[in-house]
Amino acid sequence: MIQAILVFNNHGKPRLVRFYQRFPEEIQQQIVRETFHLVLKRDDNICNFLEGGSLIGGSDYKLIYRHYATLYFVFCVDSSESELGILDLIQVFVETLDKCFENVCELDLIFHMDKVHYILQEVVMGGMVLETNMNEIVAQMEAQNRLEKSENFPMTLHLSTR
């Protein structure tokens, strides 16, 4: 099961934080900091799996991550998850973000947080993987965008006639 999904930049600033296990806010912040330091000190030429930090369960949990440009995508999982499966899931998530935002960057995560969370919920909910087909995720995102536009159109028309 996926325990947490963390996305942070090269300076350790969290850009997406989703915990599927309840932790107090201060512990969540410590987990993000500890995870960043564990991942940052690793060389780019070594594998993308490591034991979870002391705050998130130690050797019972694994941190699986990918580094893209200025962002680290880190999934904290328990021992029942496949490392290679999670690496593929990270790739699907990033490619889906890429398709939805046309070359996703850190600013897209900052200014379109609602869409990023929607995409993440299409992929993972409650720590369980829901969808891995990128085309299906993009189709759901496009349907959501059409729904939002259709709901906003009458309201903007009504407001502009006053």
PDB file of C-alpha atoms in Angstrom:
ATOM      1  CA  MET A   1       0.000   0.000   0.000  1.00  0.00           C
ATOM      2  CA  ILE A   2       1.126   3.532  -0.707  1.00  0.00           C
ATOM      3  CA  GLN A   3       1.608   5.460   2.537  1.00  0.00           C
ATOM      4  CA  ALA A   4       2.546   8.867   1.128  1.00  0.00           C
ATOM      5  CA  ILE A   5       3.256  10.715  -2.094  1.00  0.00           C
ATOM      6  CA  LEU A   6       5.652  13.642  -1.906  1.00  0.00           C
ATOM      7  CA  VAL A   7       6.786  15.984  -4.637  1.00  0.00           C
ATOM      8  CA  PHE A   8       9.399  18.572  -3.786  1.00  0.00           C
ATOM      9  CA  ASN A   9      11.833  20.746  -5.677  1.00  0.00           C
ATOM     10  CA  ASN A  10      15.640  20.665  -5.593  1.00  0.00           C
ATOM     11  CA  HIS A  11      15.612  22.981  -2.562  1.00  0.00           C
ATOM     12  CA  GLY A  12      13.265  20.793  -0.495  1.00  0.00           C
ATOM     13  CA  LYS A  13      10.137  22.927  -0.895  1.00  0.00           C
ATOM     14  CA  PRO A  14       7.116  20.628  -0.966  1.00  0.00           C
ATOM     15  CA  ARG A  15       4.960  21.048  -4.064  1.00  0.00           C
ATOM     16  CA  LEU A  16       2.577  18.140  -3.477  1.00  0.00           C
ATOM     17  CA  VAL A  17       2.105  16.255  -0.233  1.00  0.00           C
ATOM     18  CA  ARG A  18      -0.447  13.487   0.155  1.00  0.00           C
ATOM     19  CA  PHE A  19      -0.446  11.140   3.144  1.00  0.00           C
ATOM     20  CA  TYR A  20      -2.625   8.034   3.192  1.00  0.00           C
ATOM     21  CA  GLN A  21      -1.760   7.367   6.812  1.00  0.00           C
ATOM     22  CA  ARG A  22      -2.666   9.820   9.554  1.00  0.00           C
ATOM     23  CA  PHE A  23       0.220  11.811  11.012  1.00  0.00           C
ATOM     24  CA  PRO A  24       0.145  15.065  12.994  1.00  0.00           C
ATOM     25  CA  GLU A  25       1.101  18.129  10.948  1.00  0.00           C
ATOM     26  CA  GLU A  26       4.506  18.563  12.605  1.00  0.00           C
ATOM     27  CA  ILE A  27       5.383  14.890  11.940  1.00  0.00           C
ATOM     28  CA  GLN A  28       4.323  15.300   8.289  1.00  0.00           C
ATOM     29  CA  GLN A  29       6.682  18.258   7.955  1.00  0.00           C
ATOM     30  CA  GLN A  30       9.502  16.270   9.550  1.00  0.00           C
ATOM     31  CA  ILE A  31       8.817  13.362   7.177  1.00  0.00           C
ATOM     32  CA  VAL A  32       9.028  15.678   4.172  1.00  0.00           C
ATOM     33  CA  ARG A  33      12.330  17.153   5.424  1.00  0.00           C
ATOM     34  CA  GLU A  34      13.807  13.746   6.288  1.00  0.00           C
ATOM     35  CA  THR A  35      12.713  12.270   2.951  1.00  0.00           C
ATOM     36  CA  PHE A  36      14.222  15.197   1.060  1.00  0.00           C
ATOM     37  CA  HIS A  37      17.550  14.795   2.845  1.00  0.00           C
ATOM     38  CA  LEU A  38      17.589  11.028   2.268  1.00  0.00           C
ATOM     39  CA  VAL A  39      16.871  11.405  -1.448  1.00  0.00           C
ATOM     40  CA  LEU A  40      19.061  14.470  -2.050  1.00  0.00           C
ATOM     41  CA  LYS A  41      22.245  12.885  -0.738  1.00  0.00           C
ATOM     42  CA  ARG A  42      21.929   9.972  -3.187  1.00  0.00           C
ATOM     43  CA  ASP A  43      23.925  10.001  -6.400  1.00  0.00           C
ATOM     44  CA  ASP A  44      21.953  10.050  -9.666  1.00  0.00           C
ATOM     45  CA  ASN A  45      23.704   6.857 -10.803  1.00  0.00           C
ATOM     46  CA  ILE A  46      22.380   4.568  -8.043  1.00  0.00           C
ATOM     47  CA  CYS A  47      19.017   2.846  -7.761  1.00  0.00           C
ATOM     48  CA  ASN A  48      15.856   4.761  -6.918  1.00  0.00           C
ATOM     49  CA  PHE A  49      14.848   2.623  -3.917  1.00  0.00           C
ATOM     50  CA  LEU A  50      15.834   3.126  -0.306  1.00  0.00           C
ATOM     51  CA  GLU A  51      14.562   2.259   3.149  1.00  0.00           C
ATOM     52  CA  GLY A  52      12.024   4.616   4.639  1.00  0.00           C
ATOM     53  CA  GLY A  53      13.259   7.133   7.163  1.00  0.00           C
ATOM     54  CA  SER A  54      12.947   6.627  10.896  1.00  0.00           C
ATOM     55  CA  LEU A  55       9.745   8.702  11.055  1.00  0.00           C
ATOM     56  CA  ILE A  56       7.818   6.740   8.458  1.00  0.00           C
ATOM     57  CA  GLY A  57       8.503   3.180   9.532  1.00  0.00           C
ATOM     58  CA  GLY A  58      12.152   2.460   8.868  1.00  0.00           C
ATOM     59  CA  SER A  59      12.941  -0.820   7.129  1.00  0.00           C
ATOM     60  CA  ASP A  60       9.258  -1.822   6.854  1.00  0.00           C
ATOM     61  CA  TYR A  61       8.758   0.939   4.279  1.00  0.00           C
ATOM     62  CA  LYS A  62      10.544   1.884   1.083  1.00  0.00           C
ATOM     63  CA  LEU A  63      11.010   5.235  -0.593  1.00  0.00           C
ATOM     64  CA  ILE A  64      10.793   4.944  -4.354  1.00  0.00           C
ATOM     65  CA  TYR A  65      11.593   8.098  -6.265  1.00  0.00           C
ATOM     66  CA  ARG A  66      12.340   9.655  -9.632  1.00  0.00           C
ATOM     67  CA  HIS A  67      14.077  12.966 -10.257  1.00  0.00           C
ATOM     68  CA  TYR A  68      12.795  14.995 -13.215  1.00  0.00           C
ATOM     69  CA  ALA A  69      14.419  18.380 -13.908  1.00  0.00           C
ATOM     70  CA  THR A  70      13.778  20.388 -10.705  1.00  0.00           C
ATOM     71  CA  LEU A  71      11.290  17.996  -9.073  1.00  0.00           C
ATOM     72  CA  TYR A  72      11.573  14.834  -7.019  1.00  0.00           C
ATOM     73  CA  PHE A  73       8.566  12.490  -7.064  1.00  0.00           C
ATOM     74  CA  VAL A  74       8.722  10.208  -4.004  1.00  0.00           C
ATOM     75  CA  PHE A  75       6.311   7.406  -3.137  1.00  0.00           C
ATOM     76  CA  CYS A  76       6.546   5.861   0.323  1.00  0.00           C
ATOM     77  CA  VAL A  77       5.221   2.309   0.184  1.00  0.00           C
ATOM     78  CA  ASP A  78       5.062  -0.723   2.424  1.00  0.00           C
ATOM     79  CA  SER A  79       6.810  -3.990   1.629  1.00  0.00           C
ATOM     80  CA  SER A  80       3.808  -5.397  -0.279  1.00  0.00           C
ATOM     81  CA  GLU A  81       4.367  -3.026  -3.236  1.00  0.00           C
ATOM     82  CA  SER A  82       6.596  -3.782  -6.195  1.00  0.00           C
ATOM     83  CA  GLU A  83       9.459  -1.316  -6.578  1.00  0.00           C
ATOM     84  CA  LEU A  84       9.376  -1.536 -10.365  1.00  0.00           C
ATOM     85  CA  GLY A  85       5.587  -1.214 -10.385  1.00  0.00           C
ATOM     86  CA  ILE A  86       5.811   1.994  -8.363  1.00  0.00           C
ATOM     87  CA  LEU A  87       8.555   3.357 -10.649  1.00  0.00           C
ATOM     88  CA  ASP A  88       6.193   2.735 -13.572  1.00  0.00           C
ATOM     89  CA  LEU A  89       3.373   4.414 -11.652  1.00  0.00           C
ATOM     90  CA  ILE A  90       5.544   7.499 -11.073  1.00  0.00           C
ATOM     91  CA  GLN A  91       6.295   7.538 -14.799  1.00  0.00           C
ATOM     92  CA  VAL A  92       2.571   7.322 -15.639  1.00  0.00           C
ATOM     93  CA  PHE A  93       1.787  10.138 -13.185  1.00  0.00           C
ATOM     94  CA  VAL A  94       4.507  12.406 -14.614  1.00  0.00           C
ATOM     95  CA  GLU A  95       3.608  11.650 -18.241  1.00  0.00           C
ATOM     96  CA  THR A  96      -0.053  12.348 -17.471  1.00  0.00           C
ATOM     97  CA  LEU A  97       0.885  15.672 -15.901  1.00  0.00           C
ATOM     98  CA  ASP A  98       3.003  16.337 -18.983  1.00  0.00           C
ATOM     99  CA  LYS A  99       0.060  15.687 -21.298  1.00  0.00           C
ATOM    100  CA  CYS A 100      -2.347  17.789 -19.258  1.00  0.00           C
ATOM    101  CA  PHE A 101       0.009  20.753 -18.822  1.00  0.00           C
ATOM    102  CA  GLU A 102       2.165  20.440 -21.970  1.00  0.00           C
ATOM    103  CA  ASN A 103       5.620  19.956 -20.478  1.00  0.00           C
ATOM    104  CA  VAL A 104       4.770  20.118 -16.797  1.00  0.00           C
ATOM    105  CA  CYS A 105       6.993  22.246 -14.606  1.00  0.00           C
ATOM    106  CA  GLU A 106       7.117  23.296 -10.992  1.00  0.00           C
ATOM    107  CA  LEU A 107       4.921  26.345 -11.650  1.00  0.00           C
ATOM    108  CA  ASP A 108       2.137  24.105 -13.001  1.00  0.00           C
ATOM    109  CA  LEU A 109       2.106  22.263  -9.679  1.00  0.00           C
ATOM    110  CA  ILE A 110       1.939  25.564  -7.804  1.00  0.00           C
ATOM    111  CA  PHE A 111      -0.697  27.366  -9.867  1.00  0.00           C
ATOM    112  CA  HIS A 112      -2.874  24.375 -10.818  1.00  0.00           C
ATOM    113  CA  MET A 113      -2.850  22.466  -7.544  1.00  0.00           C
ATOM    114  CA  ASP A 114      -6.530  21.505  -7.911  1.00  0.00           C
ATOM    115  CA  LYS A 115      -5.904  19.818 -11.278  1.00  0.00           C
ATOM    116  CA  VAL A 116      -2.778  18.088  -9.995  1.00  0.00           C
ATOM    117  CA  HIS A 117      -4.738  16.667  -7.047  1.00  0.00           C
ATOM    118  CA  TYR A 118      -7.523  15.584  -9.401  1.00  0.00           C
ATOM    119  CA  ILE A 119      -5.029  13.721 -11.598  1.00  0.00           C
ATOM    120  CA  LEU A 120      -3.440  12.126  -8.540  1.00  0.00           C
ATOM    121  CA  GLN A 121      -6.864  10.987  -7.321  1.00  0.00           C
ATOM    122  CA  GLU A 122      -7.481   9.353 -10.690  1.00  0.00           C
ATOM    123  CA  VAL A 123      -4.240   7.402 -10.238  1.00  0.00           C
ATOM    124  CA  VAL A 124      -4.197   6.681  -6.474  1.00  0.00           C
ATOM    125  CA  MET A 125      -6.976   6.843  -3.899  1.00  0.00           C
ATOM    126  CA  GLY A 126      -6.691   5.820  -0.284  1.00  0.00           C
ATOM    127  CA  GLY A 127      -3.205   4.463  -0.903  1.00  0.00           C
ATOM    128  CA  MET A 128      -4.409   2.021  -3.570  1.00  0.00           C
ATOM    129  CA  VAL A 129      -3.646   2.275  -7.273  1.00  0.00           C
ATOM    130  CA  LEU A 130      -6.823   2.924  -9.261  1.00  0.00           C
ATOM    131  CA  GLU A 131      -5.719   3.595 -12.807  1.00  0.00           C
ATOM    132  CA  THR A 132      -2.505   3.176 -14.751  1.00  0.00           C
ATOM    133  CA  ASN A 133      -3.802   3.830 -18.272  1.00  0.00           C
ATOM    134  CA  MET A 134      -2.611   7.323 -19.108  1.00  0.00           C
ATOM    135  CA  ASN A 135      -5.180   7.789 -21.888  1.00  0.00           C
ATOM    136  CA  GLU A 136      -8.018   6.993 -19.481  1.00  0.00           C
ATOM    137  CA  ILE A 137      -6.678   9.449 -16.899  1.00  0.00           C
ATOM    138  CA  VAL A 138      -6.323  12.195 -19.522  1.00  0.00           C
ATOM    139  CA  ALA A 139      -9.852  11.475 -20.790  1.00  0.00           C
ATOM    140  CA  GLN A 140     -11.228  11.844 -17.247  1.00  0.00           C
ATOM    141  CA  MET A 141      -9.301  15.095 -16.805  1.00  0.00           C
ATOM    142  CA  GLU A 142     -10.665  16.459 -20.081  1.00  0.00           C
ATOM    143  CA  ALA A 143     -14.200  15.461 -19.049  1.00  0.00           C
ATOM    144  CA  GLN A 144     -13.683  17.280 -15.745  1.00  0.00           C
ATOM    145  CA  ASN A 145     -12.440  20.376 -17.593  1.00  0.00           C
ATOM    146  CA  ARG A 146     -15.503  20.331 -19.884  1.00  0.00           C
ATOM    147  CA  LEU A 147     -17.785  20.006 -16.858  1.00  0.00           C
ATOM    148  CA  GLU A 148     -16.114  22.948 -15.115  1.00  0.00           C
ATOM    149  CA  LYS A 149     -16.390  25.085 -18.258  1.00  0.00           C
ATOM    150  CA  SER A 150     -20.071  24.231 -18.734  1.00  0.00           C
ATOM    151  CA  GLU A 151     -20.819  25.062 -15.092  1.00  0.00           C
ATOM    152  CA  ASN A 152     -18.942  28.376 -15.271  1.00  0.00           C
ATOM    153  CA  PHE A 153     -20.354  29.520 -18.596  1.00  0.00           C
ATOM    154  CA  PRO A 154     -23.917  30.341 -17.423  1.00  0.00           C
ATOM    155  CA  MET A 155     -22.581  32.013 -14.285  1.00  0.00           C
ATOM    156  CA  THR A 156     -20.177  34.248 -16.223  1.00  0.00           C
ATOM    157  CA  LEU A 157     -22.913  35.060 -18.727  1.00  0.00           C
ATOM    158  CA  HIS A 158     -25.300  35.960 -15.902  1.00  0.00           C
ATOM    159  CA  LEU A 159     -22.720  38.115 -14.130  1.00  0.00           C
ATOM    160  CA  SER A 160     -21.751  39.996 -17.275  1.00  0.00           C
ATOM    161  CA  THR A 161     -25.342  41.050 -18.050  1.00  0.00           C
ATOM    162  CA  ARG A 162     -25.645  43.121 -14.877  1.00  0.00           C
TER     163      ARG A 162
END
